PDB file of C-alpha atoms in Angstrom:
ATOM      1  CA  THR A   1     -28.309  -7.161  -0.970  1.00  0.00           C
ATOM      2  CA  ILE A   2     -28.115  -4.656   1.902  1.00  0.00           C
ATOM      3  CA  HIS A   3     -30.083  -1.478   1.342  1.00  0.00           C
ATOM      4  CA  GLN A   4     -27.868   1.569   0.918  1.00  0.00           C
ATOM      5  CA  ALA A   5     -28.551   5.283   0.705  1.00  0.00           C
ATOM      6  CA  LEU A   6     -26.760   8.633   0.539  1.00  0.00           C
ATOM      7  CA  HIS A   7     -28.340  11.424   2.565  1.00  0.00           C
ATOM      8  CA  TYR A   8     -27.505  15.104   2.125  1.00  0.00           C
ATOM      9  CA  ASN A   9     -27.905  17.660   4.908  1.00  0.00           C
ATOM     10  CA  ALA A  10     -28.242  20.987   3.084  1.00  0.00           C
ATOM     11  CA  GLN A  11     -27.760  23.071   6.211  1.00  0.00           C
ATOM     12  CA  GLN A  12     -24.468  21.432   7.127  1.00  0.00           C
ATOM     13  CA  GLN A  13     -23.463  20.658   3.507  1.00  0.00           C
ATOM     14  CA  HIS A  14     -22.777  17.135   4.667  1.00  0.00           C
ATOM     15  CA  HIS A  15     -23.415  13.708   3.122  1.00  0.00           C
ATOM     16  CA  GLN A  16     -24.005  10.528   5.093  1.00  0.00           C
ATOM     17  CA  TRP A  17     -23.574   7.049   3.637  1.00  0.00           C
ATOM     18  CA  GLN A  18     -26.002   4.595   5.201  1.00  0.00           C
ATOM     19  CA  ILE A  19     -25.796   0.820   4.890  1.00  0.00           C
ATOM     20  CA  GLY A  20     -28.599  -1.288   6.292  1.00  0.00           C
ATOM     21  CA  GLY A  21     -30.159   1.857   7.753  1.00  0.00           C
ATOM     22  CA  LYS A  22     -27.055   2.724   9.793  1.00  0.00           C
ATOM     23  CA  PRO A  23     -24.440   5.436   9.145  1.00  0.00           C
ATOM     24  CA  PHE A  24     -21.284   4.024   7.561  1.00  0.00           C
ATOM     25  CA  TYR A  25     -17.940   5.806   7.649  1.00  0.00           C
ATOM     26  CA  VAL A  26     -15.326   4.340   5.316  1.00  0.00           C
ATOM     27  CA  LYS A  27     -12.091   3.518   7.111  1.00  0.00           C
ATOM     28  CA  GLY A  28     -10.299   1.644   4.414  1.00  0.00           C
ATOM     29  CA  ILE A  29      -7.152   0.550   2.707  1.00  0.00           C
ATOM     30  CA  THR A  30      -6.340  -0.139  -0.948  1.00  0.00           C
ATOM     31  CA  TYR A  31      -5.251  -3.755  -0.883  1.00  0.00           C
ATOM     32  CA  ASN A  32      -2.427  -4.338  -3.353  1.00  0.00           C
ATOM     33  CA  PRO A  33       0.699  -5.234  -1.352  1.00  0.00           C
ATOM     34  CA  ARG A  34       4.160  -5.708  -2.822  1.00  0.00           C
ATOM     35  CA  HIS A  35       3.714  -6.246  -6.553  1.00  0.00           C
ATOM     36  CA  HIS A  36       0.550  -7.053  -8.417  1.00  0.00           C
ATOM     37  CA  TRP A  37      -0.262 -10.723  -8.977  1.00  0.00           C
ATOM     38  CA  ARG A  38       0.079 -10.288 -12.749  1.00  0.00           C
ATOM     39  CA  ASP A  39       3.768  -9.450 -12.276  1.00  0.00           C
ATOM     40  CA  GLY A  40       4.313 -12.989 -11.026  1.00  0.00           C
ATOM     41  CA  ARG A  41       5.712 -11.854  -7.689  1.00  0.00           C
ATOM     42  CA  TRP A  42       2.756 -12.099  -5.318  1.00  0.00           C
ATOM     43  CA  TYR A  43      -0.239 -14.395  -5.038  1.00  0.00           C
ATOM     44  CA  PRO A  44      -3.198 -13.582  -2.744  1.00  0.00           C
ATOM     45  CA  THR A  45      -3.723 -17.106  -1.424  1.00  0.00           C
ATOM     46  CA  ARG A  46      -6.290 -17.650   1.308  1.00  0.00           C
ATOM     47  CA  ARG A  47      -3.540 -18.026   3.918  1.00  0.00           C
ATOM     48  CA  THR A  48      -1.933 -14.738   2.861  1.00  0.00           C
ATOM     49  CA  LEU A  49      -5.283 -12.975   2.811  1.00  0.00           C
ATOM     50  CA  GLU A  50      -6.284 -14.303   6.225  1.00  0.00           C
ATOM     51  CA  THR A  51      -3.045 -12.977   7.734  1.00  0.00           C
ATOM     52  CA  ASP A  52      -3.254  -9.604   5.989  1.00  0.00           C
ATOM     53  CA  PHE A  53      -6.959  -9.060   6.601  1.00  0.00           C
ATOM     54  CA  THR A  54      -6.579  -9.909  10.291  1.00  0.00           C
ATOM     55  CA  ARG A  55      -3.936  -7.182  10.531  1.00  0.00           C
ATOM     56  CA  ILE A  56      -6.097  -4.736   8.563  1.00  0.00           C
ATOM     57  CA  GLN A  57      -9.021  -5.465  10.855  1.00  0.00           C
ATOM     58  CA  ALA A  58      -6.797  -4.905  13.899  1.00  0.00           C
ATOM     59  CA  MET A  59      -5.876  -1.471  12.506  1.00  0.00           C
ATOM     60  CA  GLY A  60      -9.523  -0.478  12.791  1.00  0.00           C
ATOM     61  CA  ALA A  61     -10.272  -0.559   9.065  1.00  0.00           C
ATOM     62  CA  ASN A  62     -13.691  -1.656   7.871  1.00  0.00           C
ATOM     63  CA  THR A  63     -13.264  -1.517   4.082  1.00  0.00           C
ATOM     64  CA  LEU A  64     -10.963  -2.809   1.343  1.00  0.00           C
ATOM     65  CA  SER A  65     -10.470  -1.153  -2.014  1.00  0.00           C
ATOM     66  CA  TRP A  66      -9.815  -4.020  -4.424  1.00  0.00           C
ATOM     67  CA  TYR A  67      -9.117  -3.955  -8.168  1.00  0.00           C
ATOM     68  CA  GLU A  68     -10.752  -6.502 -10.418  1.00  0.00           C
ATOM     69  CA  SER A  69      -9.006  -9.818 -10.968  1.00  0.00           C
ATOM     70  CA  ASN A  70     -10.369 -12.888 -12.715  1.00  0.00           C
ATOM     71  CA  HIS A  71      -8.195 -15.160 -10.606  1.00  0.00           C
ATOM     72  CA  TYR A  72      -8.411 -14.013  -7.011  1.00  0.00           C
ATOM     73  CA  ASP A  73     -11.758 -12.265  -6.536  1.00  0.00           C
ATOM     74  CA  ALA A  74     -13.324 -15.288  -4.855  1.00  0.00           C
ATOM     75  CA  ASN A  75     -10.523 -15.566  -2.285  1.00  0.00           C
ATOM     76  CA  VAL A  76     -10.702 -11.864  -1.470  1.00  0.00           C
ATOM     77  CA  ILE A  77     -14.500 -11.870  -1.154  1.00  0.00           C
ATOM     78  CA  ASN A  78     -14.594 -15.012   0.983  1.00  0.00           C
ATOM     79  CA  VAL A  79     -11.870 -13.970   3.415  1.00  0.00           C
ATOM     80  CA  ALA A  80     -13.120 -10.378   3.645  1.00  0.00           C
ATOM     81  CA  THR A  81     -16.542 -11.787   4.547  1.00  0.00           C
ATOM     82  CA  GLN A  82     -14.984 -13.850   7.341  1.00  0.00           C
ATOM     83  CA  LYS A  83     -13.202 -10.769   8.674  1.00  0.00           C
ATOM     84  CA  ALA A  84     -16.278  -8.494   8.385  1.00  0.00           C
ATOM     85  CA  LEU A  85     -14.540  -6.159   5.920  1.00  0.00           C
ATOM     86  CA  LYS A  86     -16.540  -4.391   3.211  1.00  0.00           C
ATOM     87  CA  ILE A  87     -15.240  -4.105  -0.364  1.00  0.00           C
ATOM     88  CA  ILE A  88     -15.202  -1.226  -2.824  1.00  0.00           C
ATOM     89  CA  TYR A  89     -14.751  -3.065  -6.095  1.00  0.00           C
ATOM     90  CA  ASN A  90     -12.669  -1.129  -8.627  1.00  0.00           C
ATOM     91  CA  PHE A  91     -12.563  -1.260 -12.395  1.00  0.00           C
ATOM     92  CA  TRP A  92      -9.368   0.178 -13.882  1.00  0.00           C
ATOM     93  CA  LEU A  93      -9.887   1.944 -17.209  1.00  0.00           C
ATOM     94  CA  ASP A  94      -6.893   2.100 -19.529  1.00  0.00           C
ATOM     95  CA  PRO A  95      -5.728   5.706 -20.241  1.00  0.00           C
ATOM     96  CA  LYS A  96      -4.217   4.598 -23.562  1.00  0.00           C
ATOM     97  CA  VAL A  97      -7.695   4.045 -25.030  1.00  0.00           C
ATOM     98  CA  ASP A  98      -9.063   6.696 -27.383  1.00  0.00           C
ATOM     99  CA  TYR A  99     -12.488   7.044 -25.762  1.00  0.00           C
ATOM    100  CA  TYR A 100     -13.534   9.570 -28.410  1.00  0.00           C
ATOM    101  CA  GLN A 101     -13.101   7.345 -31.479  1.00  0.00           C
ATOM    102  CA  ASP A 102     -12.555   3.733 -30.411  1.00  0.00           C
ATOM    103  CA  VAL A 103     -16.143   2.477 -30.212  1.00  0.00           C
ATOM    104  CA  LYS A 104     -15.134  -1.197 -30.214  1.00  0.00           C
ATOM    105  CA  LYS A 105     -12.836  -0.731 -27.252  1.00  0.00           C
ATOM    106  CA  ARG A 106     -15.517   1.104 -25.294  1.00  0.00           C
ATOM    107  CA  GLN A 107     -17.952  -1.720 -26.011  1.00  0.00           C
ATOM    108  CA  ALA A 108     -15.415  -4.323 -24.884  1.00  0.00           C
ATOM    109  CA  ILE A 109     -14.757  -2.454 -21.632  1.00  0.00           C
ATOM    110  CA  LYS A 110     -18.467  -2.110 -20.960  1.00  0.00           C
ATOM    111  CA  LYS A 111     -19.087  -5.794 -21.671  1.00  0.00           C
ATOM    112  CA  LYS A 112     -16.339  -6.883 -19.272  1.00  0.00           C
ATOM    113  CA  ILE A 113     -17.581  -4.617 -16.484  1.00  0.00           C
ATOM    114  CA  ILE A 114     -21.208  -5.703 -16.867  1.00  0.00           C
ATOM    115  CA  GLN A 115     -20.203  -9.377 -16.835  1.00  0.00           C
ATOM    116  CA  ARG A 116     -18.280  -8.868 -13.593  1.00  0.00           C
ATOM    117  CA  ILE A 117     -21.130  -6.981 -11.939  1.00  0.00           C
ATOM    118  CA  ARG A 118     -23.651  -9.647 -12.893  1.00  0.00           C
ATOM    119  CA  LYS A 119     -21.326 -12.199 -11.319  1.00  0.00           C
ATOM    120  CA  TYR A 120     -20.851 -10.374  -8.015  1.00  0.00           C
ATOM    121  CA  LYS A 121     -23.892  -8.140  -7.510  1.00  0.00           C
ATOM    122  CA  ASP A 122     -25.413 -10.589  -5.013  1.00  0.00           C
ATOM    123  CA  GLN A 123     -22.354 -10.290  -2.762  1.00  0.00           C
ATOM    124  CA  SER A 124     -23.590  -7.937  -0.038  1.00  0.00           C
ATOM    125  CA  ILE A 125     -20.018  -7.418   1.153  1.00  0.00           C
ATOM    126  CA  ILE A 126     -19.412  -5.273  -1.949  1.00  0.00           C
ATOM    127  CA  ILE A 127     -20.695  -1.807  -1.071  1.00  0.00           C
ATOM    128  CA  SER A 128     -19.808   0.136  -4.222  1.00  0.00           C
ATOM    129  CA  TRP A 129     -18.550  -0.179  -7.779  1.00  0.00           C
ATOM    130  CA  ASN A 130     -15.736   2.254  -8.595  1.00  0.00           C
ATOM    131  CA  LEU A 131     -15.061   3.262 -12.200  1.00  0.00           C
ATOM    132  CA  GLY A 132     -11.528   4.305 -13.099  1.00  0.00           C
ATOM    133  CA  SER A 133      -8.613   5.442 -11.004  1.00  0.00           C
ATOM    134  CA  GLY A 134      -7.163   8.747 -12.127  1.00  0.00           C
ATOM    135  CA  THR A 135      -7.685   7.833 -15.778  1.00  0.00           C
ATOM    136  CA  TRP A 136      -8.988  11.317 -16.646  1.00  0.00           C
ATOM    137  CA  SER A 137      -5.645  12.847 -15.636  1.00  0.00           C
ATOM    138  CA  GLU A 138      -3.516  10.056 -17.099  1.00  0.00           C
ATOM    139  CA  LEU A 139      -5.021  10.557 -20.556  1.00  0.00           C
ATOM    140  CA  GLU A 140      -2.615  13.499 -20.969  1.00  0.00           C
ATOM    141  CA  GLU A 141       0.260  11.006 -21.123  1.00  0.00           C
ATOM    142  CA  HIS A 142      -1.129   9.591 -24.373  1.00  0.00           C
ATOM    143  CA  PHE A 143      -3.038  12.453 -26.028  1.00  0.00           C
ATOM    144  CA  HIS A 144      -2.270  16.123 -26.611  1.00  0.00           C
ATOM    145  CA  GLN A 145      -4.315  19.286 -26.804  1.00  0.00           C
ATOM    146  CA  PRO A 146      -6.644  20.212 -28.327  1.00  0.00           C
ATOM    147  CA  TYR A 147      -7.607  16.564 -28.939  1.00  0.00           C
ATOM    148  CA  LEU A 148      -7.016  15.709 -25.274  1.00  0.00           C
ATOM    149  CA  THR A 149     -10.066  17.742 -24.266  1.00  0.00           C
ATOM    150  CA  GLU A 150     -12.238  15.756 -26.697  1.00  0.00           C
ATOM    151  CA  VAL A 151     -10.953  12.435 -25.338  1.00  0.00           C
ATOM    152  CA  ARG A 152     -11.480  13.520 -21.745  1.00  0.00           C
ATOM    153  CA  GLN A 153     -15.025  14.645 -22.407  1.00  0.00           C
ATOM    154  CA  ALA A 154     -15.757  11.377 -24.220  1.00  0.00           C
ATOM    155  CA  TYR A 155     -14.207   9.406 -21.338  1.00  0.00           C
ATOM    156  CA  THR A 156     -16.329  11.156 -18.718  1.00  0.00           C
ATOM    157  CA  THR A 157     -19.462  10.728 -20.824  1.00  0.00           C
ATOM    158  CA  PHE A 158     -18.599   7.030 -21.132  1.00  0.00           C
ATOM    159  CA  ILE A 159     -18.282   6.795 -17.332  1.00  0.00           C
ATOM    160  CA  ASN A 160     -21.777   8.239 -17.048  1.00  0.00           C
ATOM    161  CA  GLU A 161     -23.160   5.712 -19.553  1.00  0.00           C
ATOM    162  CA  LEU A 162     -21.550   2.892 -17.584  1.00  0.00           C
ATOM    163  CA  ALA A 163     -23.049   4.188 -14.343  1.00  0.00           C
ATOM    164  CA  LEU A 164     -26.544   4.343 -15.832  1.00  0.00           C
ATOM    165  CA  THR A 165     -26.250   0.784 -17.173  1.00  0.00           C
ATOM    166  CA  ILE A 166     -24.926  -0.498 -13.836  1.00  0.00           C
ATOM    167  CA  LYS A 167     -27.808   1.127 -11.968  1.00  0.00           C
ATOM    168  CA  GLU A 168     -30.282  -0.744 -14.170  1.00  0.00           C
ATOM    169  CA  LEU A 169     -28.616  -4.025 -13.185  1.00  0.00           C
ATOM    170  CA  ASP A 170     -27.861  -3.121  -9.590  1.00  0.00           C
ATOM    171  CA  PRO A 171     -29.783  -0.141  -8.185  1.00  0.00           C
ATOM    172  CA  SER A 172     -28.838  -0.969  -4.590  1.00  0.00           C
ATOM    173  CA  ARG A 173     -25.246   0.331  -4.582  1.00  0.00           C
ATOM    174  CA  PRO A 174     -23.799   3.813  -5.095  1.00  0.00           C
ATOM    175  CA  ILE A 175     -21.444   4.205  -8.049  1.00  0.00           C
ATOM    176  CA  MET A 176     -18.067   5.804  -7.453  1.00  0.00           C
ATOM    177  CA  ALA A 177     -15.573   7.334  -9.878  1.00  0.00           C
ATOM    178  CA  GLY A 178     -11.847   7.597  -9.210  1.00  0.00           C
ATOM    179  CA  ILE A 179     -10.419  11.096  -9.679  1.00  0.00           C
ATOM    180  CA  ASP A 180      -6.759  12.080  -9.361  1.00  0.00           C
ATOM    181  CA  GLY A 181      -6.640  15.067  -7.035  1.00  0.00           C
ATOM    182  CA  SER A 182      -2.991  15.861  -7.660  1.00  0.00           C
ATOM    183  CA  ARG A 183      -3.163  17.051 -11.285  1.00  0.00           C
ATOM    184  CA  GLN A 184      -5.656  19.465 -12.844  1.00  0.00           C
ATOM    185  CA  VAL A 185      -8.248  18.483 -10.256  1.00  0.00           C
ATOM    186  CA  ALA A 186     -10.428  21.536 -10.939  1.00  0.00           C
ATOM    187  CA  GLY A 187     -10.810  20.515 -14.581  1.00  0.00           C
ATOM    188  CA  ALA A 188     -11.522  16.921 -13.661  1.00  0.00           C
ATOM    189  CA  LEU A 189     -14.224  17.869 -11.162  1.00  0.00           C
ATOM    190  CA  HIS A 190     -15.820  20.215 -13.695  1.00  0.00           C
ATOM    191  CA  HIS A 191     -15.941  17.422 -16.300  1.00  0.00           C
ATOM    192  CA  TYR A 192     -17.450  14.919 -13.874  1.00  0.00           C
ATOM    193  CA  ASP A 193     -20.003  17.430 -12.662  1.00  0.00           C
ATOM    194  CA  THR A 194     -20.972  18.311 -16.258  1.00  0.00           C
ATOM    195  CA  TYR A 195     -20.731  15.010 -18.107  1.00  0.00           C
ATOM    196  CA  ALA A 196     -21.166  12.323 -15.418  1.00  0.00           C
ATOM    197  CA  PRO A 197     -24.144  13.315 -13.243  1.00  0.00           C
ATOM    198  CA  ALA A 198     -25.012   9.637 -12.678  1.00  0.00           C
ATOM    199  CA  ILE A 199     -21.954   9.153 -10.451  1.00  0.00           C
ATOM    200  CA  ASP A 200     -23.005   9.062  -6.798  1.00  0.00           C
ATOM    201  CA  ILE A 201     -19.653   9.455  -5.036  1.00  0.00           C
ATOM    202  CA  TRP A 202     -16.402  11.025  -6.207  1.00  0.00           C
ATOM    203  CA  GLY A 203     -13.423   9.032  -4.932  1.00  0.00           C
ATOM    204  CA  ILE A 204     -10.680  11.655  -4.953  1.00  0.00           C
ATOM    205  CA  SER A 205      -7.001  10.912  -4.363  1.00  0.00           C
ATOM    206  CA  ALA A 206      -4.758  13.355  -2.493  1.00  0.00           C
ATOM    207  CA  TYR A 207      -1.173  12.817  -1.440  1.00  0.00           C
ATOM    208  CA  ASN A 208      -0.474  15.627   1.018  1.00  0.00           C
ATOM    209  CA  SER A 209      -2.329  18.003   3.321  1.00  0.00           C
ATOM    210  CA  VAL A 210      -2.092  20.912   0.860  1.00  0.00           C
ATOM    211  CA  GLN A 211      -3.914  18.924  -1.827  1.00  0.00           C
ATOM    212  CA  MET A 212      -6.539  17.800   0.662  1.00  0.00           C
ATOM    213  CA  SER A 213      -7.193  21.362   1.802  1.00  0.00           C
ATOM    214  CA  HIS A 214      -7.460  22.574  -1.797  1.00  0.00           C
ATOM    215  CA  ILE A 215      -9.919  19.814  -2.688  1.00  0.00           C
ATOM    216  CA  LYS A 216     -12.020  20.438   0.429  1.00  0.00           C
ATOM    217  CA  GLU A 217     -12.240  24.126  -0.494  1.00  0.00           C
ATOM    218  CA  LEU A 218     -13.248  23.304  -4.080  1.00  0.00           C
ATOM    219  CA  MET A 219     -15.910  20.896  -2.914  1.00  0.00           C
ATOM    220  CA  TYR A 220     -17.301  23.282  -0.312  1.00  0.00           C
ATOM    221  CA  ASN A 221     -17.451  26.286  -2.643  1.00  0.00           C
ATOM    222  CA  LYS A 222     -18.476  24.700  -5.959  1.00  0.00           C
ATOM    223  CA  TYR A 223     -19.713  21.135  -5.470  1.00  0.00           C
ATOM    224  CA  ALA A 224     -21.279  21.065  -2.022  1.00  0.00           C
ATOM    225  CA  LYS A 225     -24.129  18.839  -3.171  1.00  0.00           C
ATOM    226  CA  ARG A 226     -21.715  16.222  -4.499  1.00  0.00           C
ATOM    227  CA  ALA A 227     -20.760  13.328  -2.216  1.00  0.00           C
ATOM    228  CA  TYR A 228     -17.028  12.602  -2.098  1.00  0.00           C
ATOM    229  CA  LEU A 229     -14.402  10.801  -0.096  1.00  0.00           C
ATOM    230  CA  PHE A 230     -10.635  10.677  -0.157  1.00  0.00           C
ATOM    231  CA  SER A 231     -10.125   7.277  -1.752  1.00  0.00           C
ATOM    232  CA  GLU A 232      -6.314   7.439  -1.734  1.00  0.00           C
ATOM    233  CA  PHE A 233      -3.890   9.481   0.333  1.00  0.00           C
ATOM    234  CA  GLY A 234      -0.223   9.372   1.180  1.00  0.00           C
ATOM    235  CA  SER A 235       1.260   8.109   4.417  1.00  0.00           C
ATOM    236  CA  LYS A 236       2.832  11.485   5.241  1.00  0.00           C
ATOM    237  CA  MET A 237       0.178  14.168   5.351  1.00  0.00           C
ATOM    238  CA  ASN A 238       2.432  17.231   5.670  1.00  0.00           C
TER     239      ASN A 238
END
């Protein structure tokens, strides 16, 4: 496993991600073209991946954001290795789950994630594990206040527990958490800062320049010591 580290420059309020002792700047793409494989409309065969990853590499990207899949992980890892592309490996967490009360579901999610990490933690091409993708915000589609606040707090606490367990198994990689920057981002950042201190990097999504500016201001003024990156953004930044 390649040694990784996050360095914070207090004077400049700037974080630097280092991999193998060298600064690493993520220039990436979330790889999920067309429809997801589970919809039966697209299959990431090696030939398809070789074509797509060659194009991604030609764009100047160095990283793929890939969501877990029992069926196609090996193809993605093998071809990405050939093309010298790093992988941020994502675990999607279902926003329909009651993270406050459903202990069995939390245990099942944790078991699945730990099994996957044990399987792939020796793959040096994977540079980070990412927990969730906007789940904190999406919980509002299934729960209502005041109970929603309880579920969100329990969810964020659960993310922290997962991160601590992962670090025991794999202390070499930073742990990310996906945060939706388009809805109630201030509340989400407050929850992660309060209840999930074990998260190393906040992966924040933003879909226009106004959102990005707002998030940058929040981070600079309130969470300067927190490492973050824009993990998703729209194609039209205006």
